[in-house]
Tab-separated table of N, CA and C in Angstrom:
chain	number	residue	atom	x	y	z
L	20	MET	N	0.827	-1.201	0.000
L	20	MET	CA	0.000	0.000	0.000
L	20	MET	C	0.867	1.259	0.000
L	21	LYS	N	1.945	1.230	0.803
L	21	LYS	CA	2.816	2.388	0.905
L	21	LYS	C	3.494	2.676	-0.445
L	22	LYS	N	3.948	1.632	-1.130
L	22	LYS	CA	4.603	1.824	-2.431
L	22	LYS	C	3.626	2.415	-3.442
L	23	ARG	N	2.394	1.914	-3.427
L	23	ARG	CA	1.375	2.452	-4.339
L	23	ARG	C	1.091	3.916	-4.018
L	24	ARG	N	1.000	4.237	-2.728
L	24	ARG	CA	0.740	5.619	-2.306
L	24	ARG	C	1.905	6.526	-2.728
L	25	HIS	N	3.130	6.063	-2.514
L	25	HIS	CA	4.292	6.854	-2.909
L	25	HIS	C	4.290	7.085	-4.424
L	26	ALA	N	3.985	6.050	-5.183
L	26	ALA	CA	3.927	6.198	-6.639
L	26	ALA	C	2.859	7.210	-7.034
L	27	LYS	N	1.714	7.162	-6.360
L	27	LYS	CA	0.625	8.101	-6.657
L	27	LYS	C	1.048	9.530	-6.292
L	28	ILE	N	1.735	9.701	-5.169
L	28	ILE	CA	2.212	11.037	-4.770
L	28	ILE	C	3.146	11.587	-5.835
L	29	LEU	N	4.082	10.771	-6.300
L	29	LEU	CA	5.023	11.226	-7.334
L	29	LEU	C	4.284	11.578	-8.627
L	30	GLU	N	3.294	10.790	-8.957
L	30	GLU	CA	2.481	11.070	-10.149
L	30	GLU	C	1.731	12.396	-9.984
L	31	LEU	N	1.145	12.595	-8.810
L	31	LEU	CA	0.374	13.819	-8.565
L	31	LEU	C	1.239	15.067	-8.615
L	32	ILE	N	2.402	15.026	-7.956
L	32	ILE	CA	3.218	16.246	-7.936
L	32	ILE	C	3.845	16.545	-9.283
L	33	SER	N	3.966	15.505	-10.131
L	33	SER	CA	4.514	15.768	-11.463
L	33	SER	C	3.456	16.306	-12.416
L	34	SER	N	2.180	16.076	-12.100
L	34	SER	CA	1.123	16.519	-13.009
L	34	SER	C	0.310	17.707	-12.496
L	35	LYS	N	0.435	18.020	-11.203
L	35	LYS	CA	-0.344	19.115	-10.615
L	35	LYS	C	0.562	20.024	-9.784
L	36	ASN	N	0.183	21.266	-9.671
L	36	ASN	CA	0.914	22.209	-8.832
L	36	ASN	C	0.357	22.128	-7.410
L	37	ILE	N	0.943	21.277	-6.595
L	37	ILE	CA	0.463	21.050	-5.233
L	37	ILE	C	1.326	21.866	-4.266
L	38	GLU	N	0.662	22.778	-3.545
L	38	GLU	CA	1.375	23.703	-2.671
L	38	GLU	C	1.412	23.261	-1.203
L	39	THR	N	0.407	22.519	-0.755
L	39	THR	CA	0.317	22.189	0.672
L	39	THR	C	0.068	20.696	0.883
L	40	GLN	N	0.325	20.271	2.110
L	40	GLN	CA	0.037	18.890	2.477
L	40	GLN	C	-1.468	18.624	2.413
L	41	GLU	N	-2.252	19.629	2.752
L	41	GLU	CA	-3.710	19.476	2.703
L	41	GLU	C	-4.192	19.240	1.275
L	42	GLU	N	-3.621	19.963	0.316
L	42	GLU	CA	-3.973	19.743	-1.094
L	42	GLU	C	-3.598	18.332	-1.517
L	43	LEU	N	-2.407	17.904	-1.128
L	43	LEU	CA	-1.961	16.557	-1.463
L	43	LEU	C	-2.885	15.514	-0.842
L	44	GLN	N	-3.285	15.753	0.400
L	44	GLN	CA	-4.204	14.838	1.092
L	44	GLN	C	-5.533	14.747	0.345
L	45	ALA	N	-6.050	15.870	-0.118
L	45	ALA	CA	-7.320	15.889	-0.849
L	45	ALA	C	-7.217	15.118	-2.172
L	46	PHE	N	-6.114	15.325	-2.902
L	46	PHE	CA	-5.922	14.593	-4.149
L	46	PHE	C	-5.798	13.095	-3.889
L	47	LEU	N	-5.073	12.730	-2.837
L	47	LEU	CA	-4.928	11.311	-2.509
L	47	LEU	C	-6.274	10.685	-2.155
L	48	LEU	N	-7.098	11.440	-1.425
L	48	LEU	CA	-8.423	10.940	-1.057
L	48	LEU	C	-9.267	10.674	-2.304
L	49	LYS	N	-9.204	11.596	-3.285
L	49	LYS	CA	-9.931	11.410	-4.550
L	49	LYS	C	-9.462	10.148	-5.288
L	50	CYS	N	-8.212	9.773	-5.042
L	50	CYS	CA	-7.642	8.589	-5.702
L	50	CYS	C	-7.812	7.329	-4.855
L	51	GLY	N	-8.528	7.451	-3.736
L	51	GLY	CA	-8.810	6.279	-2.913
L	51	GLY	C	-7.841	5.997	-1.790
L	52	PHE	N	-6.979	6.953	-1.478
L	52	PHE	CA	-6.015	6.786	-0.388
L	52	PHE	C	-6.443	7.649	0.802
L	53	GLU	N	-6.926	7.014	1.851
L	53	GLU	CA	-7.299	7.753	3.061
L	53	GLU	C	-6.081	7.798	3.966
L	54	VAL	N	-5.486	8.985	4.092
L	54	VAL	CA	-4.273	9.144	4.894
L	54	VAL	C	-4.386	10.371	5.787
L	55	THR	N	-3.639	10.337	6.862
L	55	THR	CA	-3.608	11.480	7.774
L	55	THR	C	-2.519	12.453	7.338
L	56	GLN	N	-2.558	13.628	7.900
L	56	GLN	CA	-1.538	14.628	7.621
L	56	GLN	C	-0.175	14.121	8.094
L	57	ALA	N	-0.139	13.402	9.203
L	57	ALA	CA	1.129	12.861	9.711
L	57	ALA	C	1.733	11.864	8.722
L	58	THR	N	0.893	11.040	8.112
L	58	THR	CA	1.369	10.075	7.114
L	58	THR	C	1.914	10.803	5.897
L	59	ILE	N	1.223	11.834	5.467
L	59	ILE	CA	1.695	12.615	4.319
L	59	ILE	C	3.034	13.266	4.641
L	60	SER	N	3.150	13.780	5.834
L	60	SER	CA	4.401	14.398	6.256
L	60	SER	C	5.550	13.387	6.197
L	61	ARG	N	5.297	12.167	6.680
L	61	ARG	CA	6.324	11.115	6.620
L	61	ARG	C	6.632	10.739	5.176
L	62	ASP	N	5.596	10.637	4.354
L	62	ASP	CA	5.801	10.306	2.940
L	62	ASP	C	6.675	11.356	2.254
L	63	ILE	N	6.396	12.612	2.521
L	63	ILE	CA	7.180	13.706	1.932
L	63	ILE	C	8.642	13.578	2.336
L	64	LYS	N	8.863	13.267	3.589
L	64	LYS	CA	10.237	13.105	4.081
L	64	LYS	C	10.902	11.895	3.432
L	65	GLU	N	10.203	10.764	3.375
L	65	GLU	CA	10.761	9.544	2.795
L	65	GLU	C	11.041	9.695	1.305
L	66	LEU	N	10.174	10.410	0.597
L	66	LEU	CA	10.356	10.634	-0.836
L	66	LEU	C	11.340	11.769	-1.120
L	67	ARG	N	11.750	12.455	-0.059
L	67	ARG	CA	12.694	13.585	-0.156
L	67	ARG	C	12.179	14.672	-1.098
L	68	LEU	N	10.898	14.959	-0.939
L	68	LEU	CA	10.305	16.014	-1.755
L	68	LEU	C	10.748	17.371	-1.238
L	69	VAL	N	10.821	18.308	-2.131
L	69	VAL	CA	11.201	19.674	-1.793
L	69	VAL	C	10.147	20.614	-2.352
L	70	LYS	N	10.207	21.842	-1.925
L	70	LYS	CA	9.332	22.866	-2.501
L	70	LYS	C	10.175	23.728	-3.419
L	71	GLU	N	9.654	23.911	-4.634
L	71	GLU	CA	10.336	24.723	-5.629
L	71	GLU	C	9.417	25.827	-6.114
L	72	LEU	N	10.014	26.921	-6.495
L	72	LEU	CA	9.271	28.040	-7.045
L	72	LEU	C	8.873	27.707	-8.482
L	73	ASN	N	7.554	27.747	-8.766
L	73	ASN	CA	7.130	27.462	-10.135
L	73	ASN	C	7.107	28.753	-10.954
L	74	ASP	N	6.710	28.661	-12.210
L	74	ASP	CA	6.729	29.823	-13.101
L	74	ASP	C	5.677	30.874	-12.747
L	75	LYS	N	4.752	30.532	-11.836
L	75	LYS	CA	3.740	31.493	-11.392
L	75	LYS	C	4.090	32.117	-10.041
L	76	GLY	N	5.304	31.860	-9.556
L	76	GLY	CA	5.751	32.453	-8.302
L	76	GLY	C	5.223	31.760	-7.052
L	77	ARG	N	4.764	30.534	-7.175
L	77	ARG	CA	4.242	29.778	-6.032
L	77	ARG	C	5.159	28.600	-5.741
L	78	TYR	N	5.244	28.233	-4.471
L	78	TYR	CA	6.069	27.099	-4.081
L	78	TYR	C	5.237	25.824	-4.130
L	79	ILE	N	5.728	24.858	-4.899
L	79	ILE	CA	5.010	23.590	-5.077
L	79	ILE	C	5.942	22.428	-4.742
L	80	TYR	N	5.341	21.271	-4.434
L	80	TYR	CA	6.137	20.079	-4.156
L	80	TYR	C	6.781	19.565	-5.435
L	81	SER	N	8.011	19.072	-5.284
L	81	SER	CA	8.784	18.576	-6.414
L	81	SER	C	9.780	17.541	-5.910
L	82	THR	N	10.277	16.727	-6.835
L	82	THR	CA	11.351	15.786	-6.483
L	82	THR	C	12.693	16.497	-6.441
L	83	GLY	N	12.751	17.707	-6.984
L	83	GLY	CA	14.004	18.455	-7.022
L	83	GLY	C	14.839	18.152	-8.254
L	84	LYS	N	14.437	17.151	-9.023
L	84	LYS	CA	15.171	16.806	-10.236
L	84	LYS	C	14.648	17.631	-11.389
L	85	LYS	N	15.562	18.137	-12.161
L	85	LYS	CA	15.195	18.948	-13.316
L	85	LYS	C	15.055	18.070	-14.545
L	86	SER	N	14.226	18.484	-15.453
L	86	SER	CA	14.114	17.760	-16.715
L	86	SER	C	15.367	18.011	-17.545
L	87	SER	N	15.600	17.148	-18.507
L	87	SER	CA	16.788	17.304	-19.334
L	87	SER	C	16.743	18.614	-20.112
L	88	ASN	N	15.549	19.094	-20.492
L	88	ASN	CA	15.450	20.379	-21.192
L	88	ASN	C	15.912	21.519	-20.299
L	89	ASP	N	15.534	21.494	-19.011
L	89	ASP	CA	16.005	22.512	-18.068
L	89	ASP	C	17.516	22.457	-17.938
L	90	ALA	N	18.047	21.253	-17.846
L	90	ALA	CA	19.492	21.086	-17.695
L	90	ALA	C	20.220	21.609	-18.929
L	91	PHE	N	19.711	21.297	-20.133
L	91	PHE	CA	20.339	21.803	-21.349
L	91	PHE	C	20.320	23.326	-21.383
L	92	ARG	N	19.187	23.913	-21.010
L	92	ARG	CA	19.058	25.364	-21.041
L	92	ARG	C	20.038	26.021	-20.061
L	93	ARG	N	20.159	25.443	-18.873
L	93	ARG	CA	21.033	26.017	-17.851
L	93	ARG	C	22.507	25.856	-18.177
L	94	THR	N	22.873	24.740	-18.808
L	94	THR	CA	24.287	24.442	-18.987
L	94	THR	C	24.826	24.805	-20.359
L	95	GLY	N	23.970	25.056	-21.324
L	95	GLY	CA	24.437	25.365	-22.666
L	95	GLY	C	25.415	26.519	-22.702
L	96	GLY	N	25.159	27.543	-21.903
L	96	GLY	CA	26.041	28.712	-21.876
L	96	GLY	C	27.429	28.388	-21.369
L	97	ILE	N	27.498	27.623	-20.304
L	97	ILE	CA	28.821	27.282	-19.773
L	97	ILE	C	29.575	26.400	-20.753
L	98	PHE	N	28.867	25.533	-21.473
L	98	PHE	CA	29.530	24.702	-22.471
L	98	PHE	C	30.119	25.578	-23.565
L	99	ALA	N	29.306	26.474	-24.119
L	99	ALA	CA	29.753	27.328	-25.221
L	99	ALA	C	30.902	28.241	-24.809
L	100	ASP	N	30.887	28.701	-23.562
L	100	ASP	CA	31.919	29.617	-23.083
L	100	ASP	C	33.194	28.914	-22.633
L	101	SER	N	33.145	27.590	-22.471
L	101	SER	CA	34.268	26.887	-21.848
L	101	SER	C	34.923	25.811	-22.700
L	102	ILE	N	34.164	25.169	-23.576
L	102	ILE	CA	34.680	24.011	-24.305
L	102	ILE	C	35.347	24.425	-25.614
L	103	ILE	N	36.532	23.874	-25.826
L	103	ILE	CA	37.276	24.121	-27.064
L	103	ILE	C	37.051	22.993	-28.063
L	104	LYS	N	37.104	21.738	-27.568
L	104	LYS	CA	37.068	20.596	-28.474
L	104	LYS	C	36.512	19.364	-27.757
L	105	VAL	N	35.723	18.547	-28.473
L	105	VAL	CA	35.171	17.297	-27.942
L	105	VAL	C	35.530	16.178	-28.922
L	106	GLU	N	36.170	15.119	-28.403
L	106	GLU	CA	36.534	13.967	-29.226
L	106	GLU	C	36.291	12.695	-28.434
L	107	HIS	N	36.059	11.597	-29.153
L	107	HIS	CA	35.949	10.311	-28.457
L	107	HIS	C	36.960	9.325	-29.033
L	108	ALA	N	37.414	8.430	-28.171
L	108	ALA	CA	38.281	7.321	-28.555
L	108	ALA	C	37.734	6.096	-27.846
L	109	GLN	N	37.219	5.177	-28.626
L	109	GLN	CA	36.534	4.001	-28.100
L	109	GLN	C	35.411	4.473	-27.175
L	110	ASN	N	35.409	4.070	-25.905
L	110	ASN	CA	34.297	4.450	-25.024
L	110	ASN	C	34.644	5.619	-24.098
L	111	ILE	N	35.669	6.370	-24.417
L	111	ILE	CA	36.067	7.525	-23.598
L	111	ILE	C	35.955	8.796	-24.441
L	112	VAL	N	35.356	9.818	-23.845
L	112	VAL	CA	35.240	11.117	-24.508
L	112	VAL	C	36.193	12.074	-23.809
L	113	SER	N	36.963	12.795	-24.597
L	113	SER	CA	37.878	13.805	-24.080
L	113	SER	C	37.316	15.180	-24.431
L	114	ILE	N	37.185	16.022	-23.421
L	114	ILE	CA	36.676	17.373	-23.632
L	114	ILE	C	37.760	18.355	-23.214
L	115	LYS	N	38.236	19.131	-24.169
L	115	LYS	CA	39.271	20.127	-23.914
L	115	LYS	C	38.599	21.460	-23.635
L	116	CYS	N	38.944	22.085	-22.515
L	116	CYS	CA	38.327	23.347	-22.089
L	116	CYS	C	39.379	24.440	-21.939
L	117	PHE	N	38.911	25.664	-21.835
L	117	PHE	CA	39.808	26.755	-21.489
L	117	PHE	C	40.324	26.510	-20.070
L	118	THR	N	41.535	26.951	-19.792
L	118	THR	CA	42.170	26.726	-18.499
L	118	THR	C	41.265	27.170	-17.349
L	119	GLY	N	41.097	26.273	-16.381
L	119	GLY	CA	40.311	26.563	-15.190
L	119	GLY	C	38.826	26.295	-15.310
L	120	MET	N	38.357	25.900	-16.484
L	120	MET	CA	36.914	25.743	-16.700
L	120	MET	C	36.423	24.295	-16.663
L	121	ALA	N	37.325	23.336	-16.700
L	121	ALA	CA	36.920	21.935	-16.811
L	121	ALA	C	36.059	21.475	-15.635
L	122	ASN	N	36.388	21.905	-14.439
L	122	ASN	CA	35.625	21.447	-13.264
L	122	ASN	C	34.165	21.893	-13.334
L	123	ALA	N	33.933	23.125	-13.748
L	123	ALA	CA	32.561	23.632	-13.855
L	123	ALA	C	31.789	22.887	-14.944
L	124	VAL	N	32.430	22.646	-16.073
L	124	VAL	CA	31.783	21.918	-17.167
L	124	VAL	C	31.487	20.486	-16.725
L	125	CYS	N	32.430	19.867	-16.038
L	125	CYS	CA	32.255	18.496	-15.571
L	125	CYS	C	31.072	18.400	-14.599
L	126	THR	N	30.949	19.362	-13.715
L	126	THR	CA	29.825	19.390	-12.783
L	126	THR	C	28.506	19.506	-13.544
L	127	ALA	N	28.476	20.330	-14.575
L	127	ALA	CA	27.265	20.479	-15.391
L	127	ALA	C	26.934	19.182	-16.116
L	128	ILE	N	27.934	18.507	-16.635
L	128	ILE	CA	27.709	17.222	-17.318
L	128	ILE	C	27.132	16.211	-16.335
L	129	ASP	N	27.704	16.138	-15.151
L	129	ASP	CA	27.206	15.205	-14.133
L	129	ASP	C	25.747	15.488	-13.780
L	130	ALA	N	25.391	16.751	-13.692
L	130	ALA	CA	24.024	17.133	-13.323
L	130	ALA	C	23.013	16.736	-14.391
L	131	MET	N	23.469	16.570	-15.619
L	131	MET	CA	22.564	16.250	-16.723
L	131	MET	C	22.215	14.768	-16.788
L	132	GLU	N	22.910	13.935	-16.057
L	132	GLU	CA	22.622	12.502	-15.988
L	132	GLU	C	22.433	11.886	-17.374
L	133	TRP	N	23.450	11.973	-18.199
L	133	TRP	CA	23.422	11.457	-19.561
L	133	TRP	C	23.258	9.947	-19.571
L	134	THR	N	22.439	9.444	-20.448
L	134	THR	CA	22.304	7.998	-20.646
L	134	THR	C	23.607	7.460	-21.216
L	135	GLY	N	24.091	6.369	-20.634
L	135	GLY	CA	25.301	5.731	-21.134
L	135	GLY	C	26.585	6.239	-20.524
L	136	VAL	N	26.514	7.282	-19.698
L	136	VAL	CA	27.711	7.809	-19.054
L	136	VAL	C	27.911	7.098	-17.715
L	137	VAL	N	29.090	6.501	-17.555
L	137	VAL	CA	29.414	5.795	-16.319
L	137	VAL	C	29.958	6.764	-15.283
L	138	GLY	N	30.830	7.680	-15.705
L	138	GLY	CA	31.408	8.642	-14.778
L	138	GLY	C	32.265	9.654	-15.503
L	139	THR	N	32.671	10.677	-14.754
L	139	THR	CA	33.498	11.746	-15.318
L	139	THR	C	34.646	12.049	-14.371
L	140	ILE	N	35.690	12.616	-14.935
L	140	ILE	CA	36.805	13.095	-14.119
L	140	ILE	C	37.363	14.331	-14.812
L	141	SER	N	37.709	15.344	-14.025
L	141	SER	CA	38.209	16.565	-14.658
L	141	SER	C	39.501	17.028	-14.009
L	142	GLY	N	40.285	17.676	-14.829
L	142	GLY	CA	41.476	18.357	-14.366
L	142	GLY	C	41.217	19.847	-14.505
L	143	ASP	N	42.264	20.598	-14.794
L	143	ASP	CA	42.139	22.045	-14.925
L	143	ASP	C	41.538	22.444	-16.274
L	144	ASP	N	41.935	21.701	-17.321
L	144	ASP	CA	41.463	22.069	-18.655
L	144	ASP	C	40.989	20.882	-19.490
L	145	THR	N	40.890	19.704	-18.889
L	145	THR	CA	40.477	18.514	-19.626
L	145	THR	C	39.517	17.678	-18.792
L	146	ILE	N	38.529	17.110	-19.480
L	146	ILE	CA	37.560	16.217	-18.844
L	146	ILE	C	37.590	14.893	-19.596
L	147	PHE	N	37.545	13.792	-18.853
L	147	PHE	CA	37.349	12.486	-19.452
L	147	PHE	C	35.988	11.981	-19.020
L	148	VAL	N	35.216	11.549	-19.997
L	148	VAL	CA	33.885	10.997	-19.751
L	148	VAL	C	33.943	9.522	-20.132
L	149	LEU	N	33.716	8.655	-19.153
L	149	LEU	CA	33.707	7.222	-19.410
L	149	LEU	C	32.287	6.797	-19.760
L	150	CYS	N	32.130	6.230	-20.954
L	150	CYS	CA	30.819	5.773	-21.408
L	150	CYS	C	30.771	4.247	-21.373
L	151	LYS	N	29.559	3.703	-21.332
L	151	LYS	CA	29.380	2.246	-21.268
L	151	LYS	C	29.920	1.547	-22.510
L	152	THR	N	29.707	2.166	-23.660
L	152	THR	CA	30.146	1.559	-24.924
L	152	THR	C	30.666	2.649	-25.851
L	153	GLU	N	31.286	2.212	-26.930
L	153	GLU	CA	31.753	3.162	-27.929
L	153	GLU	C	30.585	3.895	-28.571
L	154	ASP	N	29.466	3.199	-28.777
L	154	ASP	CA	28.289	3.854	-29.352
L	154	ASP	C	27.780	4.979	-28.456
L	155	PHE	N	27.742	4.740	-27.137
L	155	PHE	CA	27.332	5.803	-26.213
L	155	PHE	C	28.311	6.978	-26.283
L	156	ALA	N	29.592	6.703	-26.437
L	156	ALA	CA	30.597	7.772	-26.547
L	156	ALA	C	30.358	8.598	-27.808
L	157	LYS	N	30.028	7.926	-28.920
L	157	LYS	CA	29.734	8.644	-30.172
L	157	LYS	C	28.505	9.535	-30.004
L	158	ILE	N	27.461	8.974	-29.394
L	158	ILE	CA	26.221	9.735	-29.185
L	158	ILE	C	26.482	10.929	-28.274
L	159	PHE	N	27.208	10.712	-27.179
L	159	PHE	CA	27.532	11.800	-26.255
L	159	PHE	C	28.285	12.901	-26.992
L	160	THR	N	29.296	12.512	-27.781
L	160	THR	CA	30.100	13.484	-28.529
L	160	THR	C	29.229	14.274	-29.508
L	161	MET	N	28.365	13.566	-30.243
L	161	MET	CA	27.475	14.250	-31.199
L	161	MET	C	26.538	15.222	-30.471
L	162	ASN	N	25.992	14.809	-29.328
L	162	ASN	CA	25.092	15.691	-28.577
L	162	ASN	C	25.826	16.918	-28.049
L	163	MET	N	27.041	16.736	-27.574
L	163	MET	CA	27.819	17.897	-27.108
L	163	MET	C	28.103	18.846	-28.268
L	164	GLU	N	28.450	18.288	-29.421
L	164	GLU	CA	28.713	19.129	-30.592
L	164	GLU	C	27.461	19.889	-31.018
L	165	LYS	N	26.299	19.238	-30.934
L	165	LYS	CA	25.037	19.921	-31.257
L	165	LYS	C	24.807	21.087	-30.302
L	166	ILE	N	25.022	20.856	-29.019
L	166	ILE	CA	24.835	21.921	-28.025
L	166	ILE	C	25.770	23.080	-28.329
L	167	LEU	N	27.018	22.767	-28.637
L	167	LEU	CA	27.998	23.821	-28.930
L	167	LEU	C	27.653	24.569	-30.213
L	168	ASN	N	27.194	23.865	-31.232
L	168	ASN	CA	26.830	24.513	-32.490
L	168	ASN	C	25.594	25.392	-32.334
L	169	VAL	N	24.629	24.941	-31.560
L	169	VAL	CA	23.425	25.733	-31.324
L	169	VAL	C	23.784	27.012	-30.598
L	170	LYS	N	24.634	26.911	-29.591
L	170	LYS	CA	24.983	28.084	-28.782
L	170	LYS	C	25.943	29.017	-29.533
L	171	ASN	N	26.743	28.476	-30.456
L	171	ASN	CA	27.725	29.295	-31.173
L	171	ASN	C	27.165	29.929	-32.437
L	172	SER	N	25.964	29.537	-32.868
L	172	SER	CA	25.417	30.087	-34.110
L	172	SER	C	24.585	31.311	-33.876
């Protein structure tokens, strides 16, 4: 029952702008879950939900994870301003950056949670991205080049 309720809570907060525990309780009741405010409070804590400012200036419940479109929008500028060259060799991608910028770019890459990326490591001006396969490395490289071309045009 708890897993079903948690799944329903995640579904509700992703589809509705829920501002309070009382609103969440009302939506859950409509879906057949009779819960107390204390249970909702525990669920929020267990699911590690946060309140985020939405586009209408109201604080709503969220998982705190950004969509990939948000991540691309936020990080595209740092990529364009920092990256000199992106190449892959087998399943490793090498990203050459301006001196001192690799750590910031690497952090942005990590935040984007790319499919097929196992991990990253950065120095002062170079990042290595370890991908699961050579195909994932090619896709990652092509996507980075697209981001750079979009921002540079």
